[in-house]
Amino acid sequence: MCGIVAYIGGQEATPIILDGLKRLEYRGYDSAGICTLQDCRCEIRRSEGKLVNLERLLAAEPLAGKIGIGHTRWATHGRPSETNAHPHKAGHFIVVHNGIIENYLALKESLQAAGHVFKSETDTEVISHLVEEKYKTVPDFERAVRLALAELRGAYAVCILCETEPDVLIAAKFGSPMVVGLNPEEYFVASDIPAILSHTREMVFMEDGEMVVFRDGKAAFTSVSGEPLEKKSRHIDWSPLMAEKGGYKHFMLKEIFEQPRAVRDTVAGRLVEHEGDVHLETVGLSDDNLRSIERIFIVACGTSWHAALVGKFLIEEHCRVPVEVDIASEFRYRKPIVHENTLIIPISQSGETADTLAGLREGKARGARILSICNVVDSSIARESDGVIYTHAGPEIGVASTKAFVTQLVALYLLTIRLGRANGSLVKEQGMEMIASLLRIPALMEETLELNPLLEKVARTYMHASDFLYLGRGINYPIALEGALKLKEISYIHAEGYPAGEMKHGPIALIDENMPVVVLAPRTESYEKVASNMEEVIARGGRVIALCTAGDGGLQQKVEVAIEVPECRSDLVPVLLSIPLQLLAYHVAVMKGTDVDQPRNLAKSVTVE
């Protein structure tokens, strides 16, 4: 989730690239850099932190040249620093990159054995060295790039310059976004439309496995292997604000639809499929440390607390370690019993949540190990933890969390596999099965997102209700809580989530013909129990909206609305169920005219107690 901008043409490149990076800063803000070429010589400016730091540097040390590449970084491999900032240079070759190179360690070791010296901790630097190595035997810039790209495994969008060919720019993509902007005899490349919309509205959208070479005022599109391609441009008629939102009406909707990509990024480079295991590069705990854990506390607030509840089900079932889930604002005041064999897992999107940070410090003072899950690199919680699992959701603009929540669920699933394999609770074959199911989830999420038109119709039917009830069992009970929270925080409708079995202990008194009841009823081990609870709602006139497994015809005949989600492994069902609940809340809020992205009284990051 980084931002790339490149330019080749008759204008000075630096102002164009810098303006584009400003419009892409939502994609990353850990560091930034620009490289331009002039007279067969490159110059690079890089700085840690937000783009304003690079802007100051360029004011003091300007860059000239009519061809250049720029980057704003969201750190994945390597901490935020000037050294790890892009562009990266090896020999005559300069690279910016968005994505994750899964086989970078093997490539790096091979290149080091061939005499290459690396300066950064990033996977990106491997690309520049690999092109340099290929160029030694095939002294042709374009061919060397093709040979290098053929060896990369993972996701990439790259722009590459060569000092010895100062009028050539090469760009390619696989698994990461890239768009090319066209003007007569000048071209723009970017990770997203907003970066270049002020310069051109004629865009070519690159597909996976495609490459473009800009030379002599022309653009030649080919596959990475070299087959020529005919690409047609599209005229983009978006306003600048629409462009920032990717054409979506609200950031929240954009982020809901980004979730398959976010999950792919969160798992990328971390799955060791043939071992049924997970590589968590910054977890900070050895196998011996993980085997010594006797008890786990997961500490979080709000939506992250709901993710924590799912994590309890996952870890206790697969790792056989007792887990307690605490609301962070309560944890520090109840004198928790922790010791050196206790693991505390703080979960926070921002990494700055005050109550969660306080809970971390309380546990640390009592001798516990700390392994955090958060979305912002080098945040306070990440810095103060023994280890961290970063969710690669990218910046989340909408206050109501969507993609950050789903990637937290996936991070907990990854941790479950790693812990289970380390302590022996999961054998290799079980780990392989879990990983295989996880790899299928992004495609199933995309299929689930196709329910959007149906959810809009459902929202129109029920938008005037004054109260909603959400029911679920087992690992899906926390998703009922999350669905209710989403509705209440953006539509201002009163909504409550309950374990379905608790309905008889009070909430059933509220059910009448005016009460919509959202029942999470996928085909899992608790299906029959949930179906029985649903019958109790129907018998009292409640209006049931059921989320069920595709093909559940028997259930569809009994409820007002059946929303079918694809079948998947039961411990990954929460990921799929989250999507229709987010869409339902979104559409109800839009129809009621509330401020979806910035609901009243709420803040994105709660940094005060």
Coordinates of C-alpha atoms in Angstrom, one line a residue, residues 297-549:
F297 CA -4.8 -11.7 27.4
I298 CA -6.1 -9.8 24.3
V299 CA -6.7 -6.2 25.1
A300 CA -8.6 -3.8 22.8
C301 CA -11.4 -1.3 22.4
G302 CA -14.5 -1.0 20.2
T303 CA -14.3 -2.8 16.8
S304 CA -10.8 -4.2 17.7
W305 CA -12.4 -5.8 20.8
H306 CA -14.8 -7.7 18.6
A307 CA -11.8 -8.9 16.6
A308 CA -10.2 -10.0 19.9
L309 CA -13.3 -12.1 20.8
V310 CA -12.9 -13.9 17.5
G311 CA -9.2 -14.4 18.3
K312 CA -10.2 -16.1 21.6
F313 CA -12.2 -18.7 19.7
L314 CA -9.4 -19.3 17.2
I315 CA -6.5 -19.6 19.7
E316 CA -8.3 -21.7 22.3
E317 CA -9.6 -24.1 19.6
H318 CA -6.4 -24.6 17.6
C319 CA -3.6 -23.7 20.1
R320 CA -5.2 -25.0 23.4
V321 CA -4.0 -21.9 25.4
P322 CA -6.5 -20.2 27.6
V323 CA -7.4 -16.7 26.4
E324 CA -9.1 -13.8 28.2
V325 CA -10.4 -10.8 26.2
D326 CA -10.4 -7.5 28.0
I327 CA -11.8 -4.1 27.2
A328 CA -8.7 -2.0 27.4
S329 CA -10.2 0.7 29.6
E330 CA -11.0 -2.0 32.2
F331 CA -7.9 -4.1 32.0
R332 CA -5.5 -1.8 33.8
Y333 CA -7.8 -1.2 36.7
R334 CA -8.6 -4.8 37.7
K335 CA -5.1 -5.9 38.8
P336 CA -4.8 -8.7 36.2
I337 CA -2.8 -11.8 37.2
V338 CA 0.1 -11.9 34.7
H339 CA 3.7 -13.2 34.8
E340 CA 6.6 -13.9 32.5
N341 CA 4.7 -16.7 30.8
T342 CA 1.7 -14.5 30.0
L343 CA 1.3 -13.0 26.5
I344 CA -0.6 -9.8 26.1
I345 CA -1.9 -9.0 22.6
P346 CA -3.0 -5.4 22.3
I347 CA -5.0 -4.7 19.1
S348 CA -5.4 -1.2 17.7
Q349 CA -5.8 0.1 14.1
S350 CA -3.9 3.3 14.8
G351 CA -1.5 1.9 17.3
E352 CA -2.2 5.1 19.4
T353 CA -5.4 4.1 21.3
A354 CA -4.8 5.5 24.8
D355 CA -6.6 2.8 26.8
T356 CA -5.0 0.0 24.8
L357 CA -1.6 1.6 25.2
A358 CA -2.2 1.9 29.0
G359 CA -3.2 -1.8 29.1
L360 CA 0.0 -2.7 27.3
R361 CA 2.1 -0.7 29.8
E362 CA 0.3 -2.3 32.7
G363 CA 1.0 -5.8 31.4
K364 CA 4.6 -5.0 30.6
A365 CA 5.2 -3.6 34.1
R366 CA 4.0 -6.9 35.5
G367 CA 6.4 -8.9 33.4
A368 CA 4.3 -10.1 30.5
R369 CA 5.5 -10.4 26.9
I370 CA 3.7 -8.1 24.5
L371 CA 2.8 -8.9 20.9
S372 CA 0.7 -6.2 19.3
I373 CA -1.6 -6.2 16.2
C374 CA -1.9 -2.8 14.5
N375 CA -2.1 -1.1 11.2
V376 CA 0.3 1.8 11.5
V377 CA 4.0 1.1 11.3
D378 CA 6.2 2.5 14.1
S379 CA 3.1 3.7 16.1
S380 CA 3.4 4.0 19.9
I381 CA 1.9 0.5 20.6
A382 CA 4.2 -1.1 18.0
R383 CA 7.3 0.6 19.4
E384 CA 6.6 -0.4 23.0
S385 CA 5.8 -4.1 22.1
D386 CA 8.2 -7.0 22.1
G387 CA 6.8 -7.9 18.7
V388 CA 4.2 -6.8 16.3
I389 CA 2.0 -8.2 13.5
Y390 CA 1.2 -5.4 11.1
T391 CA -2.1 -5.6 9.2
H392 CA -1.5 -4.2 5.7
A393 CA -4.9 -2.6 5.3
G394 CA -3.4 0.7 4.3
P395 CA -4.7 4.0 5.7
E396 CA -8.3 3.9 6.7
I397 CA -10.1 7.2 6.2
G398 CA -13.6 6.4 7.2
V399 CA -14.1 6.6 11.0
A400 CA -16.1 3.3 11.1
S401 CA -13.5 0.6 10.8
T402 CA -14.0 -1.9 8.0
K403 CA -10.9 -3.1 6.3
A404 CA -8.8 -2.7 9.4
F405 CA -11.2 -5.0 11.3
V406 CA -11.1 -7.7 8.7
T407 CA -7.3 -7.6 8.5
Q408 CA -7.2 -7.9 12.3
L409 CA -9.2 -11.1 12.0
V410 CA -6.8 -12.4 9.4
A411 CA -3.8 -11.4 11.5
L412 CA -5.2 -13.4 14.4
Y413 CA -5.7 -16.3 12.1
L414 CA -2.1 -16.1 11.1
L415 CA -1.0 -15.9 14.7
T416 CA -3.1 -18.9 15.5
I417 CA -1.3 -21.0 12.9
R418 CA 2.1 -19.8 14.0
L419 CA 1.4 -20.4 17.7
G420 CA -0.3 -23.8 17.1
R421 CA 2.7 -25.0 15.0
A422 CA 5.2 -23.7 17.6
N423 CA 3.5 -25.4 20.6
G424 CA 2.6 -28.6 18.7
S425 CA -1.2 -28.2 18.9
L426 CA -1.3 -28.0 15.1
V427 CA 0.4 -30.6 13.0
K428 CA 1.7 -29.7 9.5
E429 CA -1.3 -31.1 7.7
Q430 CA -3.7 -29.0 9.8
G431 CA -1.7 -25.9 9.1
M432 CA -1.7 -26.7 5.4
E433 CA -5.5 -27.0 5.4
M434 CA -5.9 -23.7 7.3
I435 CA -3.5 -21.9 4.9
A436 CA -5.3 -23.4 1.8
S437 CA -8.6 -22.1 3.1
L438 CA -7.1 -18.7 3.9
L439 CA -5.8 -18.3 0.4
R440 CA -9.3 -18.8 -1.0
I441 CA -10.8 -16.1 1.2
P442 CA -10.0 -13.0 -0.9
A443 CA -11.8 -14.5 -4.0
L444 CA -14.8 -15.4 -1.7
M445 CA -14.8 -11.9 -0.4
E446 CA -15.0 -10.5 -3.9
E447 CA -18.0 -12.9 -4.5
T448 CA -19.6 -11.6 -1.3
L449 CA -19.2 -8.0 -2.4
E450 CA -21.5 -8.8 -5.3
L451 CA -24.3 -8.8 -2.7
N452 CA -24.1 -5.0 -2.6
P453 CA -27.2 -4.3 -4.7
L454 CA -29.3 -6.7 -2.6
L455 CA -28.0 -5.1 0.6
E456 CA -29.1 -1.7 -0.8
K457 CA -32.6 -3.0 -1.3
V458 CA -32.7 -4.6 2.2
A459 CA -31.6 -1.2 3.7
R460 CA -34.4 0.6 1.9
T461 CA -36.9 -1.9 3.4
Y462 CA -35.7 -1.6 7.0
M463 CA -34.2 1.9 7.2
H464 CA -37.1 3.4 9.3
A465 CA -36.8 0.9 12.1
S466 CA -35.9 2.4 15.4
D467 CA -34.2 -0.7 16.8
F468 CA -32.3 -3.7 15.5
L469 CA -31.3 -6.9 17.2
Y470 CA -28.3 -9.0 15.9
L471 CA -27.9 -12.6 17.0
G472 CA -25.0 -15.1 16.5
R473 CA -23.4 -18.1 18.2
G474 CA -19.9 -19.2 18.8
I475 CA -17.2 -17.6 16.7
N476 CA -19.9 -15.6 14.9
Y477 CA -21.3 -14.0 18.0
P478 CA -18.6 -11.2 18.0
I479 CA -19.6 -10.5 14.4
A480 CA -23.2 -9.9 15.6
L481 CA -21.7 -7.4 18.0
E482 CA -19.7 -5.7 15.3
G483 CA -22.7 -5.6 12.9
A484 CA -24.8 -3.8 15.6
L485 CA -21.9 -1.4 16.3
K486 CA -21.6 -0.5 12.6
L487 CA -25.3 0.3 12.3
K488 CA -25.5 2.4 15.4
E489 CA -22.3 4.4 14.9
I490 CA -23.1 5.6 11.3
S491 CA -26.9 5.5 11.1
Y492 CA -27.6 6.5 14.7
I493 CA -30.2 3.6 15.0
H494 CA -30.2 1.8 18.3
A495 CA -28.8 -1.7 17.7
E496 CA -27.7 -4.5 20.0
G497 CA -25.8 -7.7 19.4
Y498 CA -26.3 -10.8 21.5
P499 CA -25.3 -14.4 21.7
A500 CA -28.3 -16.1 20.2
G501 CA -28.7 -18.4 23.2
E502 CA -29.1 -15.3 25.5
M503 CA -32.1 -14.0 23.6
K504 CA -34.5 -15.8 26.0
H505 CA -32.8 -14.1 29.0
G506 CA -34.2 -10.7 28.3
P507 CA -34.0 -9.4 24.7
I508 CA -36.9 -11.6 23.6
A509 CA -39.2 -9.2 25.4
L510 CA -38.4 -6.5 22.8
I511 CA -39.4 -8.6 19.8
D512 CA -42.5 -7.6 17.9
E513 CA -43.6 -7.0 14.3
N514 CA -41.5 -3.8 14.1
M515 CA -38.2 -5.3 15.2
P516 CA -35.8 -6.4 12.5
V517 CA -33.6 -9.2 13.8
V518 CA -30.4 -10.0 11.9
V519 CA -29.5 -13.6 12.5
L520 CA -26.1 -15.0 11.6
A521 CA -27.0 -18.5 10.5
P522 CA -24.2 -20.0 8.4
R523 CA -23.9 -23.8 8.1
T524 CA -21.5 -24.4 11.0
E525 CA -21.6 -26.7 14.0
S526 CA -24.0 -24.3 15.8
Y527 CA -26.4 -24.1 12.9
E528 CA -29.3 -26.1 14.4
K529 CA -29.1 -24.1 17.7
V530 CA -29.2 -20.8 15.8
A531 CA -32.1 -22.1 13.6
S532 CA -34.0 -22.9 16.8
N533 CA -33.4 -19.3 18.1
M534 CA -34.6 -17.9 14.8
E535 CA -37.8 -19.9 15.1
E536 CA -38.4 -18.2 18.5
V537 CA -38.1 -14.8 16.8
I538 CA -40.4 -15.7 14.0
A539 CA -43.0 -17.1 16.5
R540 CA -43.2 -13.6 18.1
G541 CA -43.6 -11.7 14.9
G542 CA -40.0 -10.6 14.5
R543 CA -38.8 -9.6 11.0
V544 CA -35.8 -11.9 10.3
I545 CA -32.9 -11.0 8.1
A546 CA -30.8 -14.1 7.9
L547 CA -27.2 -14.4 6.8
C548 CA -26.8 -17.9 5.6
T549 CA -24.6 -20.2 3.6

